[in-house]
Structure formats: C-alpha cells, structure tokens
Short mmCIF file of C-alpha atoms in Angstrom, two decimals:
data_model
loop_
_atom_site.label_atom_id
_atom_site.label_comp_id
_atom_site.label_asym_id
_atom_site.label_seq_id
_atom_site.Cartn_x
_atom_site.Cartn_y
_atom_site.Cartn_z
CA MET A 11 -33.25 -63.91 25.87
CA ASN A 12 -35.89 -66.63 25.64
CA LEU A 13 -39.63 -66.45 26.24
CA PHE A 14 -40.96 -69.01 28.72
CA PHE A 15 -44.50 -69.63 29.94
CA THR A 16 -45.75 -70.64 33.39
CA THR A 17 -49.32 -71.28 34.47
CA ASN A 18 -49.55 -67.67 35.61
CA PHE A 19 -47.66 -65.53 33.13
CA PRO A 20 -44.89 -65.45 30.48
CA TYR A 21 -41.48 -64.19 31.47
CA LEU A 22 -38.13 -63.37 29.92
CA VAL A 23 -35.02 -64.95 31.38
CA ASP A 24 -31.54 -65.83 30.26
CA LYS A 25 -31.33 -69.40 29.01
CA ASN A 26 -31.01 -72.06 31.72
CA TYR A 27 -31.61 -69.48 34.49
CA SER A 28 -34.21 -70.61 37.04
CA LEU A 29 -36.38 -68.14 38.97
CA THR A 30 -39.00 -68.58 41.67
CA PHE A 31 -42.51 -67.41 40.82
CA LYS A 32 -42.04 -64.25 42.90
CA GLU A 33 -38.71 -63.49 41.18
CA GLN A 34 -40.38 -64.05 37.81
CA TYR A 35 -43.13 -61.54 38.61
CA ASP A 36 -40.67 -58.98 39.99
CA TYR A 37 -38.48 -59.39 36.89
CA ILE A 38 -41.44 -58.66 34.62
CA ALA A 39 -42.44 -55.67 36.74
CA ARG A 40 -38.98 -54.13 36.38
CA LYS A 41 -38.98 -54.75 32.62
CA LEU A 42 -42.43 -53.20 32.22
CA THR A 43 -41.44 -50.15 34.21
CA VAL A 44 -38.61 -49.52 31.78
CA THR A 45 -40.05 -50.71 28.47
CA VAL A 46 -43.71 -49.74 28.79
CA GLY A 47 -43.06 -46.51 30.61
CA ILE A 48 -45.06 -47.00 33.81
CA GLU A 49 -44.62 -43.80 35.78
CA THR A 50 -42.97 -44.41 39.13
CA MET A 51 -44.86 -43.25 42.20
CA ARG A 52 -44.37 -42.50 45.85
CA ILE A 53 -46.50 -44.88 47.89
CA ALA A 54 -47.15 -45.16 51.62
CA ILE A 55 -48.07 -48.36 53.44
CA LEU A 56 -49.86 -47.69 56.72
CA SER A 57 -48.78 -50.52 59.01
CA ARG A 58 -47.96 -50.89 62.69
CA ASN A 59 -45.31 -53.54 62.03
CA GLU A 60 -42.90 -53.44 59.10
CA SER A 61 -41.83 -57.05 59.72
CA LEU A 62 -45.28 -58.52 59.03
CA TYR A 63 -45.41 -60.74 55.94
CA SER A 64 -48.08 -58.65 54.20
CA THR A 65 -46.24 -55.39 54.80
CA ARG A 66 -42.91 -56.80 53.62
CA ARG A 67 -44.41 -58.32 50.48
CA LEU A 68 -46.15 -55.10 49.50
CA LYS A 69 -42.97 -53.10 49.95
CA GLU A 70 -40.96 -55.64 47.93
CA ALA A 71 -43.53 -55.70 45.12
CA GLY A 72 -43.66 -51.91 44.85
CA GLU A 73 -39.91 -51.42 44.93
CA ALA A 74 -39.45 -54.14 42.29
CA ARG A 75 -41.43 -51.88 39.94
CA GLY A 76 -39.30 -48.86 40.69
CA HIS A 77 -41.73 -47.13 43.06
CA GLN A 78 -40.62 -45.46 46.28
CA VAL A 79 -42.46 -47.29 49.04
CA ASP A 80 -42.44 -46.03 52.64
CA ILE A 81 -43.81 -47.93 55.63
CA ILE A 82 -45.48 -45.55 58.07
CA ASP A 83 -46.71 -46.45 61.56
CA THR A 84 -50.36 -45.42 61.59
CA LEU A 85 -50.47 -44.46 65.25
CA HIS A 86 -47.38 -42.27 64.93
CA CYS A 87 -49.13 -40.14 62.32
CA TYR A 88 -50.94 -37.04 63.49
CA MET A 89 -52.98 -34.50 61.61
CA ASP A 90 -52.86 -30.79 60.88
CA ILE A 91 -56.45 -30.02 59.99
CA THR A 92 -56.13 -26.58 58.43
CA SER A 93 -58.55 -25.05 55.94
CA ASN A 94 -57.39 -25.73 52.35
CA SER A 95 -54.06 -27.10 53.61
CA PRO A 96 -54.50 -30.52 55.23
CA LYS A 97 -51.30 -32.25 56.34
CA VAL A 98 -50.18 -35.48 57.94
CA ARG A 99 -47.31 -35.03 60.39
CA TYR A 100 -44.84 -37.79 61.30
CA GLN A 101 -41.89 -37.63 63.67
CA GLY A 102 -42.11 -33.86 63.87
CA GLU A 103 -42.27 -33.20 60.12
CA ASP A 104 -44.88 -32.86 57.39
CA LEU A 105 -45.11 -36.01 55.32
CA PRO A 106 -44.45 -35.46 51.61
CA HIS A 107 -47.18 -35.90 49.03
CA TYR A 108 -47.88 -39.57 48.31
CA ASP A 109 -49.49 -40.72 45.08
CA ALA A 110 -51.13 -43.68 46.81
CA VAL A 111 -51.63 -45.07 50.30
CA ILE A 112 -52.18 -48.73 51.16
CA PRO A 113 -54.03 -48.99 54.50
CA ARG A 114 -53.11 -52.03 56.60
CA ILE A 115 -55.22 -51.08 59.60
CA GLY A 116 -56.00 -53.49 62.42
CA SER A 117 -59.49 -53.58 63.89
CA SER A 118 -58.28 -52.27 67.26
CA ILE A 119 -57.26 -48.93 65.70
CA THR A 120 -60.09 -48.55 63.18
CA PHE A 121 -61.25 -45.14 64.41
CA TYR A 122 -57.83 -43.51 64.40
CA GLY A 123 -56.59 -45.42 61.37
CA THR A 124 -59.50 -44.37 59.18
CA ALA A 125 -59.02 -40.77 60.31
CA VAL A 126 -55.43 -40.94 59.03
CA VAL A 127 -56.55 -42.45 55.71
CA ARG A 128 -59.21 -39.74 55.41
CA GLN A 129 -56.55 -37.07 55.94
CA PHE A 130 -54.47 -38.55 53.11
CA GLU A 131 -57.58 -38.48 50.93
CA MET A 132 -58.05 -34.80 51.71
CA MET A 133 -54.46 -34.22 50.52
CA GLY A 134 -55.18 -35.77 47.11
CA THR A 135 -53.66 -39.19 47.79
CA PHE A 136 -55.28 -42.22 46.14
CA ALA A 137 -56.38 -44.63 48.87
CA VAL A 138 -56.43 -48.27 47.80
CA ASN A 139 -59.38 -48.65 50.18
CA GLU A 140 -61.16 -45.43 51.11
CA SER A 141 -61.70 -44.54 54.74
CA VAL A 142 -65.48 -44.70 54.52
CA ALA A 143 -65.35 -48.21 53.02
CA ILE A 144 -63.00 -49.44 55.74
CA SER A 145 -65.27 -48.03 58.45
CA ARG A 146 -68.29 -49.63 56.81
CA SER A 147 -66.65 -53.05 56.65
CA ARG A 148 -65.52 -52.96 60.29
CA ASP A 149 -69.11 -52.63 61.51
CA LYS A 150 -70.29 -56.24 61.19
CA LEU A 151 -73.94 -55.42 61.73
CA ARG A 152 -73.94 -52.58 59.20
CA SER A 153 -72.09 -54.80 56.71
CA LEU A 154 -74.73 -57.51 56.97
CA GLN A 155 -77.53 -54.98 56.62
CA LEU A 156 -75.96 -53.51 53.46
CA LEU A 157 -75.29 -56.93 51.94
CA SER A 158 -78.82 -58.07 52.77
CA ARG A 159 -80.34 -55.03 51.09
CA LYS A 160 -78.48 -55.86 47.88
CA GLY A 161 -79.59 -59.50 47.89
CA ILE A 162 -76.21 -61.05 48.73
CA GLY A 163 -76.52 -64.55 50.20
CA LEU A 164 -76.10 -64.51 54.00
CA PRO A 165 -76.66 -66.87 56.93
CA ARG A 166 -79.87 -66.07 58.80
CA THR A 167 -78.86 -63.53 61.43
CA GLY A 168 -80.51 -61.99 64.48
CA PHE A 169 -79.60 -59.00 66.63
CA ALA A 170 -81.26 -57.80 69.84
CA SER A 171 -80.47 -55.80 72.95
CA LYS A 172 -82.98 -57.19 75.47
CA PRO A 173 -82.68 -60.65 77.12
CA ASP A 174 -86.45 -61.11 76.77
CA ASN A 175 -86.02 -61.30 72.98
CA ILE A 176 -83.34 -64.01 73.02
CA PRO A 177 -85.63 -67.07 72.59
CA ASP A 178 -87.36 -65.51 69.58
CA VAL A 179 -84.04 -64.48 68.01
CA ILE A 180 -82.77 -68.06 68.30
CA LYS A 181 -86.04 -69.39 66.84
CA ASN A 182 -85.92 -66.98 63.90
CA VAL A 183 -82.46 -68.12 62.78
CA GLY A 184 -83.61 -71.75 62.79
CA GLY A 185 -82.85 -72.83 66.34
CA ALA A 186 -79.79 -74.58 67.75
CA PRO A 187 -77.08 -75.16 66.88
CA VAL A 188 -76.37 -71.45 66.42
CA VAL A 189 -73.24 -69.35 66.13
CA ILE A 190 -72.90 -66.42 68.53
CA LYS A 191 -70.47 -63.66 67.55
CA LEU A 192 -69.11 -60.63 69.30
CA LEU A 193 -69.44 -57.65 66.96
CA GLU A 194 -65.94 -56.56 67.91
CA GLY A 195 -64.27 -59.97 67.48
CA THR A 196 -61.62 -60.82 64.86
CA GLN A 197 -59.72 -63.89 63.65
CA GLY A 198 -62.28 -66.23 65.21
CA ILE A 199 -62.02 -64.65 68.67
CA GLY A 200 -65.38 -64.08 70.33
CA VAL A 201 -67.18 -66.72 68.25
CA VAL A 202 -69.09 -69.49 70.05
CA LEU A 203 -71.02 -72.49 68.73
CA ALA A 204 -74.00 -73.26 70.97
CA GLU A 205 -75.31 -76.80 70.47
CA THR A 206 -78.68 -76.32 72.23
CA ASN A 207 -81.17 -73.50 72.66
CA LYS A 208 -80.53 -73.49 76.41
CA ALA A 209 -76.77 -73.20 75.91
CA ALA A 210 -77.32 -70.41 73.38
CA GLU A 211 -79.52 -68.48 75.81
CA SER A 212 -76.91 -68.82 78.56
CA VAL A 213 -74.04 -67.61 76.35
CA ILE A 214 -76.05 -64.68 74.99
CA GLU A 215 -77.17 -63.64 78.47
CA ALA A 216 -73.55 -63.77 79.67
CA PHE A 217 -72.39 -61.56 76.80
CA MET A 218 -75.25 -59.14 77.35
CA GLY A 219 -74.36 -58.99 81.04
CA LEU A 220 -70.94 -57.72 79.97
CA LYS A 221 -72.61 -55.04 77.81
CA ALA A 222 -71.27 -56.73 74.68
CA ASN A 223 -73.05 -56.51 71.33
CA ILE A 224 -73.57 -59.90 69.73
CA LEU A 225 -74.97 -61.44 66.56
CA VAL A 226 -76.80 -64.76 66.45
CA GLN A 227 -76.44 -66.72 63.20
CA GLU A 228 -77.60 -70.03 61.85
CA PHE A 229 -74.94 -72.74 61.84
CA ILE A 230 -74.17 -73.87 58.27
CA GLU A 231 -73.54 -77.51 59.14
CA GLU A 232 -73.11 -78.62 55.53
CA ALA A 233 -69.99 -76.43 55.22
CA LYS A 234 -68.27 -79.02 57.46
CA GLY A 235 -65.94 -76.52 59.10
CA ALA A 236 -64.64 -75.11 55.82
CA ASP A 237 -64.91 -71.72 54.19
CA ILE A 238 -63.53 -70.04 51.08
CA ARG A 239 -61.45 -66.87 51.19
CA CYS A 240 -61.81 -64.98 47.92
CA PHE A 241 -59.22 -62.25 47.42
CA VAL A 242 -60.77 -59.45 45.39
CA VAL A 243 -58.72 -56.72 43.69
CA GLY A 244 -60.46 -54.15 41.51
CA ASN A 245 -63.70 -56.09 40.91
CA LYS A 246 -61.88 -59.34 40.12
CA VAL A 247 -61.23 -62.42 42.23
CA ILE A 248 -57.49 -62.81 41.72
CA ALA A 249 -56.97 -65.75 44.12
CA ALA A 250 -59.03 -68.08 46.29
CA MET A 251 -58.30 -70.68 48.93
CA LYS A 252 -60.35 -73.16 50.90
CA ARG A 253 -59.71 -73.07 54.64
CA GLN A 254 -60.49 -76.15 56.71
CA ALA A 255 -60.95 -76.04 60.47
CA GLY A 256 -58.78 -78.30 62.60
CA GLU A 257 -60.13 -81.41 64.31
CA GLY A 258 -62.72 -80.56 66.95
CA GLU A 259 -62.91 -76.94 65.76
CA PHE A 260 -65.61 -75.23 63.68
CA ARG A 261 -63.70 -71.97 63.00
CA SER A 262 -61.58 -72.21 59.86
CA ASN A 263 -59.36 -69.15 60.53
CA LEU A 264 -55.69 -69.89 59.89
CA HIS A 265 -54.94 -68.11 63.17
CA ARG A 266 -57.03 -70.81 64.89
CA GLY A 267 -55.04 -73.69 63.39
CA GLY A 268 -56.97 -74.10 60.15
CA THR A 269 -55.31 -75.31 56.95
CA ALA A 270 -55.56 -73.83 53.46
CA GLN A 271 -55.43 -75.10 49.90
CA LEU A 272 -56.09 -73.83 46.40
CA VAL A 273 -59.74 -74.01 45.36
CA ARG A 274 -61.54 -73.63 42.06
CA LEU A 275 -64.53 -71.31 42.44
CA THR A 276 -67.91 -71.81 40.86
CA LYS A 277 -69.27 -68.95 38.78
CA GLU A 278 -71.81 -68.21 41.53
CA GLU A 279 -69.14 -68.09 44.26
CA ARG A 280 -66.95 -65.79 42.19
CA GLN A 281 -69.81 -63.41 41.43
CA THR A 282 -70.94 -63.40 45.07
CA ALA A 283 -67.47 -62.30 46.18
CA ILE A 284 -67.31 -59.55 43.55
CA ASN A 285 -70.78 -58.29 44.41
CA ALA A 286 -70.00 -58.23 48.13
CA ALA A 287 -66.84 -56.19 47.54
CA LYS A 288 -68.81 -53.72 45.40
CA VAL A 289 -71.51 -53.30 48.04
CA MET A 290 -68.86 -52.51 50.65
CA GLY A 291 -67.04 -50.14 48.29
CA LEU A 292 -63.72 -51.97 48.77
CA ASN A 293 -61.14 -52.20 46.00
CA VAL A 294 -58.98 -54.75 47.82
CA CYS A 295 -60.56 -57.18 50.26
CA GLY A 296 -61.00 -60.74 51.39
CA VAL A 297 -64.52 -62.12 51.10
CA ASP A 298 -65.21 -65.18 53.25
CA ILE A 299 -67.86 -67.52 51.85
CA LEU A 300 -69.51 -70.68 53.14
CA GLN A 301 -70.94 -73.31 50.81
CA SER A 302 -74.52 -73.83 51.98
CA LYS A 303 -77.38 -75.92 50.62
CA ASN A 304 -78.92 -72.66 49.37
CA GLY A 305 -75.77 -71.52 47.58
CA PRO A 306 -72.82 -69.40 48.69
CA VAL A 307 -73.31 -67.21 51.77
CA VAL A 308 -71.01 -64.38 52.82
CA MET A 309 -69.68 -64.49 56.37
CA GLU A 310 -67.41 -61.45 56.31
CA VAL A 311 -65.76 -58.88 54.05
CA ASN A 312 -62.27 -58.07 55.32
CA SER A 313 -60.78 -54.71 54.31
CA SER A 314 -57.26 -55.66 55.40
CA PRO A 315 -56.81 -59.31 54.40
CA GLY A 316 -53.51 -61.03 55.08
CA LEU A 317 -51.33 -62.02 52.14
CA GLU A 318 -49.33 -64.89 53.60
CA GLY A 319 -51.98 -67.59 53.61
CA ILE A 320 -53.40 -66.76 50.18
CA GLU A 321 -50.01 -66.41 48.47
CA LYS A 322 -48.69 -69.67 49.90
CA ALA A 323 -51.88 -71.63 49.19
CA THR A 324 -52.31 -70.37 45.62
CA GLU A 325 -48.74 -69.46 44.58
CA GLN A 326 -50.08 -66.21 43.18
CA ASP A 327 -48.26 -62.89 43.53
CA VAL A 328 -51.14 -61.12 45.23
CA ALA A 329 -48.94 -58.21 46.32
CA GLY A 330 -47.90 -57.64 42.71
CA MET A 331 -51.50 -57.66 41.54
CA ILE A 332 -52.39 -55.02 44.13
CA PHE A 333 -49.71 -52.83 42.53
CA ASP A 334 -51.19 -53.59 39.11
CA PHE A 335 -54.39 -52.03 40.43
CA ILE A 336 -52.58 -49.03 41.91
CA GLU A 337 -50.68 -48.35 38.68
CA LYS A 338 -53.93 -48.47 36.72
CA ASN A 339 -55.94 -46.22 39.03
CA ALA A 340 -53.64 -43.84 40.91
CA LYS A 341 -52.67 -40.60 39.18
CA PRO A 342 -49.12 -39.50 40.01
CA ASN A 343 -48.82 -35.92 41.28
CA ALA A 344 -52.60 -35.52 41.63
CA ASN A 345 -53.72 -32.62 43.80
CA LYS A 346 -57.37 -33.58 44.11
CA THR A 347 -59.04 -36.65 45.47
CA LYS A 348 -62.21 -38.58 44.76
CA GLY A 349 -62.16 -39.84 48.32
CA LYS A 350 -65.47 -39.42 50.10
CA GLY A 351 -63.77 -38.77 53.43
#
C-alpha cells in the first residue's frame, strides 16, 4: 500500500489504482471504522424522497463507514405520545431505537416534521439539528430578530401589517430599489425587486390584500446578483460557494438558474457564517451571505441545505463531513437526550 496526498486528505490505495474523490473519502471511512474502532450506529434520515441527491449521498456516506442508515418518509411517521414511553410508529410498527436522526425537512411540512424530530429527541436519539432550532430558522422574521440582537450583519429590514405604514417602512430601509419577500417563500419564490417607491407600495399592498406576511429589505446593489453559500458543520465552515444570478435576474438561487463556483472566504465572512449558525442553534446549515459595502450581511440560515450544488462546486465530501460530526457527537445506545424538544 502507498500513501498519497490530495488537496483534501491523504489516502491509502494500491499502487497505480485511481479513485474519484468520493471513492477516496469512502475508502478512508471504511479503513477508519475498522482500524480506529469507530462504533457503528443506526441512523435515520428523515426525507420525503429517497432519490434526491442529498438523501442518496448521506445514505452512501453513512453506509461506507459501516453504519446502518434507513431512509424514513417523514409524513408516514406517526407518534405514540405515552408518558415515559414515547414512540415513533411507521407502517404499523414501532420504529427501533436510532442513535442519530438527520432531518431533511422541507418548509411545507415544518410543523409536522419538527414534531417528528422532537419525538425522536424524546426517545433519546441524537438529532443533527434539533427540532427547536429548525422551527426557529424557518420563521424568517424571528431569525432576523435573533441575528439582529446578536449583532450579526443584516440588510436593513422592515415589517408591518397596516398599509398606512408602507411608505415609512420603505423610507426606513433606504428607499427604492427594495426587495419584498414573502415570509413563507423558499428557493427564491415570493421574492420581488421593486425599482421605485410607487412600485414597492403597489406590490406590498397586493400581498397584504392576500393576507400574506412580507418583509421589506434594502437592495444590496453592490453584490451584483451574487451571494455566498457557507456550509457550516459543527461550528466550522467546511465548504463555500459563490452563486451568481443569471442574466436579467437578481436572485442567485441555483433553482432559479444561478451558477456556482468555489470561493475563498474572508476571515470576516467565515466568522459571520459561524456566528449566525450558533445564534440559530444549528449544527448543520447553509448560511447565505451578501458582500455589501458595510461588510458581509446574512440573508438566510437554511436548516436543510442541499448537498448537490456545494459538493459539485467545491469537490468536497460534505456528506462525509456530516458523518464526521455525527460520529463525534452522537452516543450509541443512549437512552437520554439533550434535545430541548
């Protein structure tokens, strides 16, 4: 066996045998499981679709290390809430004890999904992201309030319920152009750029007429349609990519046709992402940052960030590093939880 080095990690392979970066990482994981004595665990991934890239990669990474990894449809779980004997039921049976659960919960099922995660916490299962942190992050207004209180850089933001207050809200965030966001929107849906104060007032009034809750934010023009997605795992930024909006578009989401490339973070950007994750109480998250003239500002903290874009842009085994975190923090066969519920 020969020892080789890549930009990411050393690995052992037979001479002249070529491996992809993912195969290299999986090979090391299997070797460590055997030689270092990492205890294998039973791990559940809560996901509505087992064919999604993120779900598949997490399952592959866990199984490569010798863990038993089960994909469980969140909405097919149901709960037996019995004093001193909480259970999660699935397909007519009690689920076995899991050492860890990885929540991959879409925004449309936040309420039920976090209830399922909370039930696992009550059973002594280590949740990669706790239910209370997921709920906190899904409330955009609450997230901004918490980040603001801790001094995290943010775009100027306004929130109101009465149409009479709209002109003053627009004025307070610096005037047009402004970004108007639905609180319930995801992946760039429900986000509008209003070029004039009059246009902003019309859009806000229309949303309010539909009983929708909206945020009004200053437009960070100097970002030039780009943002930075920092992937945080266990108080470390383990990968980062710069996303650029397509021509004629200001939203940089990959789902909206944006492109992504590897980016080197400044010390301030890295620390901002770490601090934002800590404020939200998330162990694994994507922190979206804009580069403004006043320094980095946080746009969103995502508790269920996709793996495909970040792994392809950075060539990092993000799924494997999530399992590094689980192996370090989960306690196999635990019967108590630190989950706040």
